[in-house]
Amino acid sequence: MARELPRIGKQAGQFLLIASMTGLLAGCGGSGSSDEDGTMVPLEEQDADFVPLGEQDADDDGIINDEDDDADGDNIPDLDDEFVDLDGDGRDDLTLLTEAELEGDPGNEGEFVEVSAENPCGSERGTDNSSANANWNDNCLVERSLTGGQFADSLFSAGIQRVLYCSGFGDASSYIAFADGEFGELSEAATIEFQKAESLTPDGIVGRETWGRLQTRLELLALAGANETRDTYGFRSGRCADIPLFYQEYINSEAGGWTLVRNQPNDAEEIPFSYELPFNRL
């Protein structure tokens, strides 16, 4: 079922749209450029033919956009229309989502798909929601919750945060404070810095390549002892030197899945490395 997206009143929406195109919202661009002394010159003064979007007539019906109840001419009042793209960038002018995303096509932010045997990562990419395999690059994609991330609050997030923080990315008093299992703005920023350092696309999303590169940062701290079935991984130096962070399990002497080591001083215990809650028991 497609997630309902908030809409704001028509007049407010038109104001934001017009403002973004005429320079009242400088962050959206189009506010003008500087002349030689650094003074901002409005677009209308740079270009005699410039017409603010609100004064344009997108559907050529003789009514300018800011006075037109159906400015895009699709016979749906803009107040009730899920997709209005007057600036032609392929995204809804208010939600900034594409039409496919708003319609809830699988694999994007417009739809939430429950985890199941057929869809182990729900609406996200990937095939492994419990890190049951030795390699991480098939784990479910993780992205910030404000962008629709299905696994943004999870033990996957806690594992990502541990590697990021212990690799030197992200600010906190300790790995315990940073790895809270909630993949939010700070985690996204740390991911971007990590991706830059690894020459990956800096999108702040932990997908196949980023998952794999996170795993390579881990170092073997201790081999499984007698009657044990797991090796211990972490970092030999830096912020988290010699702190057990992950266990790699063994099945019939073959490398198996991963688990998270519980926070100190309970590091003799473990918890699944997966999408499952409660992550706060770390």
Short mmCIF file of C-alpha atoms in Angstrom, two decimals:
data_model
loop_
_atom_site.label_atom_id
_atom_site.label_comp_id
_atom_site.label_asym_id
_atom_site.label_seq_id
_atom_site.Cartn_x
_atom_site.Cartn_y
_atom_site.Cartn_z
CA MET A 1 0.00 0.00 0.00
CA ALA A 2 1.44 3.35 -0.99
CA ARG A 3 2.32 5.58 1.93
CA GLU A 4 0.21 8.70 2.18
CA LEU A 5 2.30 11.80 1.74
CA PRO A 6 1.45 15.09 3.43
CA ARG A 7 0.09 17.86 1.27
CA ILE A 8 -0.15 21.52 2.17
CA GLY A 9 -2.76 24.04 1.14
CA LYS A 10 -2.84 25.23 -2.46
CA GLN A 11 -1.96 28.86 -1.72
CA ALA A 12 0.94 27.88 0.53
CA GLY A 13 2.15 25.38 -2.04
CA GLN A 14 1.96 27.93 -4.82
CA PHE A 15 3.82 30.44 -2.68
CA LEU A 16 6.66 27.97 -2.04
CA LEU A 17 6.77 27.00 -5.69
CA ILE A 18 6.78 30.58 -6.96
CA ALA A 19 9.30 31.63 -4.32
CA SER A 20 11.66 28.83 -5.27
CA MET A 21 11.60 29.92 -8.89
CA THR A 22 11.89 33.66 -8.31
CA GLY A 23 14.68 33.68 -5.75
CA LEU A 24 12.83 34.17 -2.47
CA LEU A 25 14.25 30.81 -1.46
CA ALA A 26 17.88 31.22 -2.39
CA GLY A 27 18.76 27.63 -1.54
CA CYS A 28 16.71 26.42 -4.49
CA GLY A 29 18.69 28.52 -6.94
CA GLY A 30 17.40 31.01 -9.46
CA SER A 31 17.79 33.98 -7.13
CA GLY A 32 20.07 35.82 -9.51
CA SER A 33 23.79 36.27 -9.78
CA SER A 34 26.31 38.77 -8.54
CA ASP A 35 27.58 41.68 -10.57
CA GLU A 36 31.18 42.86 -10.37
CA ASP A 37 30.78 44.46 -6.92
CA GLY A 38 29.09 41.38 -5.47
CA THR A 39 25.57 42.83 -5.47
CA MET A 40 22.84 40.31 -6.21
CA VAL A 41 20.98 41.07 -9.44
CA PRO A 42 17.44 39.63 -9.66
CA LEU A 43 16.79 37.39 -12.64
CA GLU A 44 14.17 39.75 -14.00
CA GLU A 45 16.84 42.45 -14.24
CA GLN A 46 19.31 40.08 -15.90
CA ASP A 47 16.83 38.86 -18.49
CA ALA A 48 14.15 41.14 -19.86
CA ASP A 49 12.17 38.07 -20.94
CA PHE A 50 12.20 36.46 -17.49
CA VAL A 51 8.71 35.56 -16.23
CA PRO A 52 8.23 34.15 -12.71
CA LEU A 53 6.71 30.67 -12.73
CA GLY A 54 3.61 31.89 -10.93
CA GLU A 55 2.92 34.31 -13.76
CA GLN A 56 3.41 31.67 -16.44
CA ASP A 57 0.61 29.57 -17.88
CA ALA A 58 1.83 25.97 -17.77
CA ASP A 59 -1.25 24.43 -19.40
CA ASP A 60 -1.93 27.28 -21.87
CA ASP A 61 -5.51 27.73 -20.69
CA GLY A 62 -5.26 31.51 -20.39
CA ILE A 63 -4.99 31.45 -16.57
CA ILE A 64 -1.62 32.10 -14.94
CA ASN A 65 -0.33 29.39 -12.61
CA ASP A 66 -0.86 31.17 -9.30
CA GLU A 67 -4.52 31.78 -10.14
CA ASP A 68 -5.20 28.39 -11.74
CA ASP A 69 -6.82 25.64 -9.64
CA ASP A 70 -5.45 23.10 -12.13
CA ALA A 71 -2.21 24.66 -13.28
CA ASP A 72 -0.85 21.50 -14.92
CA GLY A 73 -4.07 20.90 -16.86
CA ASP A 74 -4.62 17.25 -15.93
CA ASN A 75 -8.23 17.81 -14.82
CA ILE A 76 -7.31 17.18 -11.18
CA PRO A 77 -7.41 20.20 -8.84
CA ASP A 78 -3.84 20.86 -7.72
CA LEU A 79 -4.94 20.74 -4.08
CA ASP A 80 -5.94 17.08 -4.59
CA ASP A 81 -3.31 16.20 -7.20
CA GLU A 82 -0.57 13.81 -6.07
CA PHE A 83 1.79 14.93 -8.84
CA VAL A 84 2.20 18.55 -10.01
CA ASP A 85 5.41 19.36 -11.88
CA LEU A 86 5.25 22.91 -13.20
CA ASP A 87 9.02 23.46 -13.30
CA GLY A 88 9.58 20.38 -15.48
CA ASP A 89 12.21 18.64 -13.35
CA GLY A 90 10.35 15.32 -13.26
CA ARG A 91 9.48 15.65 -9.57
CA ASP A 92 6.37 16.79 -7.74
CA ASP A 93 6.86 20.46 -6.84
CA LEU A 94 5.95 19.97 -3.17
CA THR A 95 7.15 16.49 -2.19
CA LEU A 96 10.12 16.43 -4.64
CA LEU A 97 9.32 12.78 -5.41
CA THR A 98 9.04 11.34 -8.91
CA GLU A 99 5.69 10.13 -10.21
CA ALA A 100 6.85 6.51 -9.90
CA GLU A 101 7.81 7.07 -6.27
CA LEU A 102 4.45 8.63 -5.50
CA GLU A 103 2.66 5.72 -7.16
CA GLY A 104 4.55 3.27 -4.96
CA ASP A 105 6.56 1.24 -7.43
CA PRO A 106 8.55 -1.50 -5.62
CA GLY A 107 12.04 -0.52 -4.52
CA ASN A 108 11.43 3.18 -3.95
CA GLU A 109 10.28 5.46 -1.16
CA GLY A 110 6.63 5.47 -2.21
CA GLU A 111 5.83 1.97 -0.95
CA PHE A 112 6.38 -0.06 2.19
CA VAL A 113 6.62 -3.81 1.60
CA GLU A 114 6.62 -6.17 4.56
CA VAL A 115 9.58 -8.50 4.98
CA SER A 116 8.67 -11.99 3.77
CA ALA A 117 10.24 -15.07 2.23
CA GLU A 118 9.53 -13.60 -1.20
CA ASN A 119 10.82 -10.13 -0.21
CA PRO A 120 13.51 -10.66 2.44
CA CYS A 121 14.45 -6.98 2.28
CA GLY A 122 10.90 -5.71 1.96
CA SER A 123 10.85 -2.71 -0.35
CA GLU A 124 14.63 -2.24 -0.17
CA ARG A 125 17.32 -3.79 -2.34
CA GLY A 126 19.35 -6.75 -1.12
CA THR A 127 18.63 -10.37 -0.23
CA ASP A 128 19.92 -10.88 3.33
CA ASN A 129 18.01 -9.42 6.28
CA SER A 130 19.88 -11.34 8.97
CA SER A 131 23.49 -11.41 7.75
CA ALA A 132 23.22 -15.16 7.50
CA ASN A 133 25.94 -15.19 4.83
CA ALA A 134 29.62 -14.60 5.30
CA ASN A 135 29.70 -11.59 2.97
CA TRP A 136 27.90 -8.33 3.71
CA ASN A 137 27.33 -7.08 0.18
CA ASP A 138 23.95 -8.80 -0.09
CA ASN A 139 22.59 -7.22 3.09
CA CYS A 140 19.46 -5.10 2.85
CA LEU A 141 20.02 -1.50 1.81
CA VAL A 142 20.00 0.96 4.73
CA GLU A 143 19.19 4.65 4.37
CA ARG A 144 18.14 7.51 6.62
CA SER A 145 14.60 7.17 7.97
CA LEU A 146 13.49 10.60 6.72
CA THR A 147 14.00 9.35 3.16
CA GLY A 148 11.89 6.26 3.74
CA GLY A 149 14.54 3.85 4.96
CA GLN A 150 12.88 0.60 5.99
CA PHE A 151 15.81 -0.58 8.10
CA ALA A 152 16.84 2.78 9.53
CA ASP A 153 16.07 1.59 13.07
CA SER A 154 17.68 -1.80 13.29
CA LEU A 155 20.62 -3.91 14.35
CA PHE A 156 21.92 -3.51 10.79
CA SER A 157 22.18 0.22 11.55
CA ALA A 158 24.03 -0.49 14.79
CA GLY A 159 26.60 -2.56 12.91
CA ILE A 160 27.05 0.14 10.27
CA GLN A 161 27.50 2.76 12.97
CA ARG A 162 30.11 0.69 14.78
CA VAL A 163 32.29 0.38 11.70
CA LEU A 164 31.85 4.04 10.78
CA TYR A 165 32.69 5.36 14.22
CA CYS A 166 35.57 3.01 14.84
CA SER A 167 36.99 3.91 11.40
CA GLY A 168 37.12 7.56 12.50
CA PHE A 169 33.85 8.87 11.05
CA GLY A 170 31.14 10.51 13.15
CA ASP A 171 31.27 12.41 16.44
CA ALA A 172 30.32 10.89 19.79
CA SER A 173 31.85 10.16 23.16
CA SER A 174 32.16 6.44 22.41
CA TYR A 175 31.17 3.72 19.97
CA ILE A 176 28.29 2.87 22.32
CA ALA A 177 26.92 6.40 22.11
CA PHE A 178 27.23 6.58 18.32
CA ALA A 179 25.96 3.07 17.53
CA ASP A 180 22.43 3.49 18.86
CA GLY A 181 20.81 1.62 15.97
CA GLU A 182 19.03 4.69 14.61
CA PHE A 183 20.38 5.58 11.17
CA GLY A 184 19.67 9.30 11.16
CA GLU A 185 21.27 12.48 9.87
CA LEU A 186 24.57 12.02 11.72
CA SER A 187 24.93 8.44 10.51
CA GLU A 188 24.13 9.53 6.96
CA ALA A 189 26.80 12.25 7.14
CA ALA A 190 29.36 9.79 8.50
CA THR A 191 28.46 7.36 5.71
CA ILE A 192 29.04 10.04 3.09
CA GLU A 193 32.49 10.81 4.52
CA PHE A 194 33.29 7.09 4.59
CA GLN A 195 32.17 6.71 0.98
CA LYS A 196 34.34 9.64 -0.07
CA ALA A 197 37.33 8.07 1.66
CA GLU A 198 36.63 4.80 -0.15
CA SER A 199 36.03 6.48 -3.55
CA LEU A 200 32.41 5.34 -3.60
CA THR A 201 29.35 7.33 -4.67
CA PRO A 202 28.75 9.64 -1.68
CA ASP A 203 24.98 9.22 -1.41
CA GLY A 204 24.77 8.39 2.30
CA ILE A 205 23.00 5.10 1.49
CA VAL A 206 24.51 1.80 2.57
CA GLY A 207 24.05 -0.38 -0.48
CA ARG A 208 25.95 -3.30 -1.95
CA GLU A 209 29.32 -1.60 -2.47
CA THR A 210 29.28 0.33 0.79
CA TRP A 211 28.28 -2.78 2.76
CA GLY A 212 31.19 -4.70 1.26
CA ARG A 213 33.66 -1.91 1.97
CA LEU A 214 32.49 -1.62 5.58
CA GLN A 215 33.29 -5.28 6.09
CA THR A 216 36.84 -4.86 4.81
CA ARG A 217 37.54 -2.32 7.57
CA LEU A 218 37.15 -4.99 10.26
CA GLU A 219 40.23 -6.75 11.58
CA LEU A 220 40.58 -10.15 13.19
CA LEU A 221 41.17 -9.74 16.92
CA ALA A 222 41.01 -13.34 18.10
CA LEU A 223 40.61 -16.75 16.52
CA ALA A 224 38.06 -19.15 17.89
CA GLY A 225 39.45 -21.07 20.84
CA ALA A 226 38.92 -24.66 21.79
CA ASN A 227 35.24 -25.62 21.72
CA GLU A 228 34.33 -22.19 20.28
CA THR A 229 32.56 -21.55 16.99
CA ARG A 230 33.32 -17.90 16.37
CA ASP A 231 36.18 -15.55 15.60
CA THR A 232 36.24 -12.06 17.07
CA TYR A 233 36.52 -8.94 14.90
CA GLY A 234 37.02 -5.26 15.62
CA PHE A 235 39.87 -2.74 15.22
CA ARG A 236 43.44 -3.08 16.36
CA SER A 237 43.99 0.67 16.61
CA GLY A 238 42.11 3.94 16.75
CA ARG A 239 39.00 4.82 18.71
CA CYS A 240 37.94 1.24 19.35
CA ALA A 241 41.29 -0.50 19.65
CA ASP A 242 40.97 -4.13 20.76
CA ILE A 243 37.24 -3.86 21.56
CA PRO A 244 35.26 -6.91 20.36
CA LEU A 245 32.56 -5.63 17.98
CA PHE A 246 31.53 -8.55 15.77
CA TYR A 247 31.66 -12.33 15.89
CA GLN A 248 31.85 -14.42 12.75
CA GLU A 249 30.21 -17.75 13.32
CA TYR A 250 31.36 -21.03 11.82
CA ILE A 251 29.18 -23.83 10.52
CA ASN A 252 30.93 -27.16 9.88
CA SER A 253 34.28 -25.33 9.85
CA GLU A 254 33.05 -22.97 7.12
CA ALA A 255 32.70 -19.21 7.60
CA GLY A 256 29.07 -18.46 8.35
CA GLY A 257 27.06 -15.45 9.40
CA TRP A 258 27.87 -12.52 11.65
CA THR A 259 26.55 -11.43 15.01
CA LEU A 260 27.04 -8.26 17.01
CA VAL A 261 28.99 -8.39 20.25
CA ARG A 262 27.05 -6.83 23.10
CA ASN A 263 28.34 -3.59 24.50
CA GLN A 264 31.03 -3.78 27.14
CA PRO A 265 31.19 -5.15 29.77
CA ASN A 266 28.90 -7.85 28.33
CA ASP A 267 31.11 -8.67 25.37
CA ALA A 268 30.98 -12.39 26.04
CA GLU A 269 27.40 -12.27 24.75
CA GLU A 270 26.07 -11.66 21.25
CA ILE A 271 22.96 -10.49 19.44
CA PRO A 272 21.80 -11.08 15.82
CA PHE A 273 23.19 -8.71 13.19
CA SER A 274 19.96 -8.07 11.33
CA TYR A 275 16.94 -5.85 10.75
CA GLU A 276 15.43 -7.09 13.99
CA LEU A 277 14.75 -5.06 17.12
CA PRO A 278 15.39 -4.35 19.92
CA PHE A 279 18.70 -2.77 19.04
CA ASN A 280 18.74 -0.99 22.41
CA ARG A 281 19.77 -4.20 24.14
CA LEU A 282 23.27 -3.88 22.78
#
